[in-house]
Protein backbone atom coordinates (compact mmCIF):
# COMPACT_ATOMS: atom_id res chain seq x y z
CA UNK A 1 0.00 0.00 0.00
CA UNK A 2 1.45 3.35 -1.01
CA UNK A 3 0.88 6.56 0.87
CA UNK A 4 -0.54 9.30 -1.33
CA UNK A 5 0.33 12.87 -0.48
CA UNK A 6 -2.32 15.57 -0.38
CA UNK A 7 -1.40 18.89 -2.03
CA UNK A 8 -0.82 21.72 0.45
CA UNK A 9 -3.64 23.83 -0.99
CA UNK A 10 -6.13 21.01 -0.19
CA UNK A 11 -5.03 20.37 3.39
CA UNK A 12 -7.15 21.72 6.25
CA UNK A 13 -4.16 22.07 8.60
CA UNK A 14 -0.53 22.75 7.79
CA UNK A 15 2.68 22.31 9.73
CA UNK A 16 4.79 25.43 10.27
CA UNK A 17 7.11 24.29 7.47
CA UNK A 18 4.21 23.74 5.05
CA UNK A 19 2.62 27.08 5.99
CA UNK A 20 5.96 28.82 5.43
CA UNK A 21 6.31 27.25 1.98
CA UNK A 22 2.66 28.01 1.13
CA UNK A 23 2.76 31.69 2.16
CA UNK A 24 6.44 32.61 1.76
CA UNK A 25 6.41 33.79 5.38
CA UNK A 26 9.32 32.60 7.50
CA UNK A 27 8.89 29.90 10.12
CA UNK A 28 10.08 32.24 12.88
CA UNK A 29 7.48 34.86 11.92
CA UNK A 30 4.73 32.21 11.83
CA UNK A 31 5.89 30.95 15.22
CA UNK A 32 5.77 34.53 16.57
CA UNK A 33 2.24 35.05 15.20
CA UNK A 34 0.98 31.74 16.60
CA UNK A 35 2.46 32.40 20.05
CA UNK A 36 -0.26 35.01 20.54
CA UNK A 37 -3.04 33.42 22.69
CA UNK A 38 -5.64 35.21 20.53
CA UNK A 39 -4.33 33.76 17.27
CA UNK A 40 -7.31 32.32 15.38
CA UNK A 41 -5.41 30.16 12.90
CA UNK A 42 -3.40 27.91 15.21
CA UNK A 43 -4.38 24.57 16.74
CA UNK A 44 -2.31 22.32 18.95
CA UNK A 45 -2.28 18.54 18.68
CA UNK A 46 -0.38 17.62 21.80
CA UNK A 47 2.79 19.71 21.47
CA UNK A 48 2.53 19.92 17.69
CA UNK A 49 1.48 23.32 16.35
CA UNK A 50 -0.69 23.27 13.22
CA UNK A 51 -1.97 26.15 11.12
CA UNK A 52 -5.59 26.19 9.95
CA UNK A 53 -5.05 26.99 6.27
CA UNK A 54 -8.35 28.76 5.53
CA UNK A 55 -8.11 30.88 8.69
CA UNK A 56 -4.53 31.82 7.79
CA UNK A 57 -5.62 32.80 4.28
CA UNK A 58 -8.40 34.96 5.76
CA UNK A 59 -5.95 36.57 8.21
CA UNK A 60 -3.53 37.40 5.40
CA UNK A 61 -6.26 38.86 3.19
CA UNK A 62 -7.44 41.15 6.01
CA UNK A 63 -4.01 42.44 7.12
CA UNK A 64 -1.62 44.55 5.09
CA UNK A 65 1.44 44.02 7.30
CA UNK A 66 2.64 41.44 9.79
mmCIF file of C-alpha atoms in Angstrom, residues 12-60:
data_model
loop_
_atom_site.group_PDB
_atom_site.id
_atom_site.type_symbol
_atom_site.label_atom_id
_atom_site.label_comp_id
_atom_site.label_asym_id
_atom_site.label_seq_id
_atom_site.Cartn_x
_atom_site.Cartn_y
_atom_site.Cartn_z
ATOM 1 C CA UNK A 12 -7.147 21.719 6.246
ATOM 2 C CA UNK A 13 -4.165 22.069 8.601
ATOM 3 C CA UNK A 14 -0.527 22.746 7.793
ATOM 4 C CA UNK A 15 2.685 22.308 9.727
ATOM 5 C CA UNK A 16 4.788 25.426 10.267
ATOM 6 C CA UNK A 17 7.106 24.289 7.470
ATOM 7 C CA UNK A 18 4.208 23.738 5.051
ATOM 8 C CA UNK A 19 2.620 27.080 5.990
ATOM 9 C CA UNK A 20 5.959 28.823 5.429
ATOM 10 C CA UNK A 21 6.310 27.247 1.983
ATOM 11 C CA UNK A 22 2.661 28.006 1.135
ATOM 12 C CA UNK A 23 2.757 31.686 2.164
ATOM 13 C CA UNK A 24 6.444 32.612 1.756
ATOM 14 C CA UNK A 25 6.408 33.790 5.381
ATOM 15 C CA UNK A 26 9.319 32.602 7.500
ATOM 16 C CA UNK A 27 8.895 29.902 10.116
ATOM 17 C CA UNK A 28 10.085 32.243 12.876
ATOM 18 C CA UNK A 29 7.478 34.861 11.922
ATOM 19 C CA UNK A 30 4.734 32.206 11.829
ATOM 20 C CA UNK A 31 5.889 30.955 15.221
ATOM 21 C CA UNK A 32 5.772 34.529 16.565
ATOM 22 C CA UNK A 33 2.237 35.054 15.205
ATOM 23 C CA UNK A 34 0.982 31.738 16.598
ATOM 24 C CA UNK A 35 2.461 32.399 20.054
ATOM 25 C CA UNK A 36 -0.265 35.009 20.540
ATOM 26 C CA UNK A 37 -3.042 33.423 22.689
ATOM 27 C CA UNK A 38 -5.643 35.209 20.534
ATOM 28 C CA UNK A 39 -4.330 33.756 17.271
ATOM 29 C CA UNK A 40 -7.306 32.321 15.379
ATOM 30 C CA UNK A 41 -5.409 30.155 12.900
ATOM 31 C CA UNK A 42 -3.397 27.907 15.208
ATOM 32 C CA UNK A 43 -4.380 24.573 16.740
ATOM 33 C CA UNK A 44 -2.311 22.316 18.948
ATOM 34 C CA UNK A 45 -2.276 18.544 18.676
ATOM 35 C CA UNK A 46 -0.375 17.624 21.799
ATOM 36 C CA UNK A 47 2.790 19.707 21.470
ATOM 37 C CA UNK A 48 2.528 19.920 17.692
ATOM 38 C CA UNK A 49 1.483 23.320 16.350
ATOM 39 C CA UNK A 50 -0.689 23.271 13.221
ATOM 40 C CA UNK A 51 -1.969 26.148 11.122
ATOM 41 C CA UNK A 52 -5.587 26.192 9.950
ATOM 42 C CA UNK A 53 -5.051 26.992 6.272
ATOM 43 C CA UNK A 54 -8.352 28.764 5.534
ATOM 44 C CA UNK A 55 -8.114 30.882 8.693
ATOM 45 C CA UNK A 56 -4.529 31.815 7.791
ATOM 46 C CA UNK A 57 -5.623 32.803 4.275
ATOM 47 C CA UNK A 58 -8.396 34.960 5.764
ATOM 48 C CA UNK A 59 -5.948 36.571 8.209
ATOM 49 C CA UNK A 60 -3.527 37.399 5.395
#
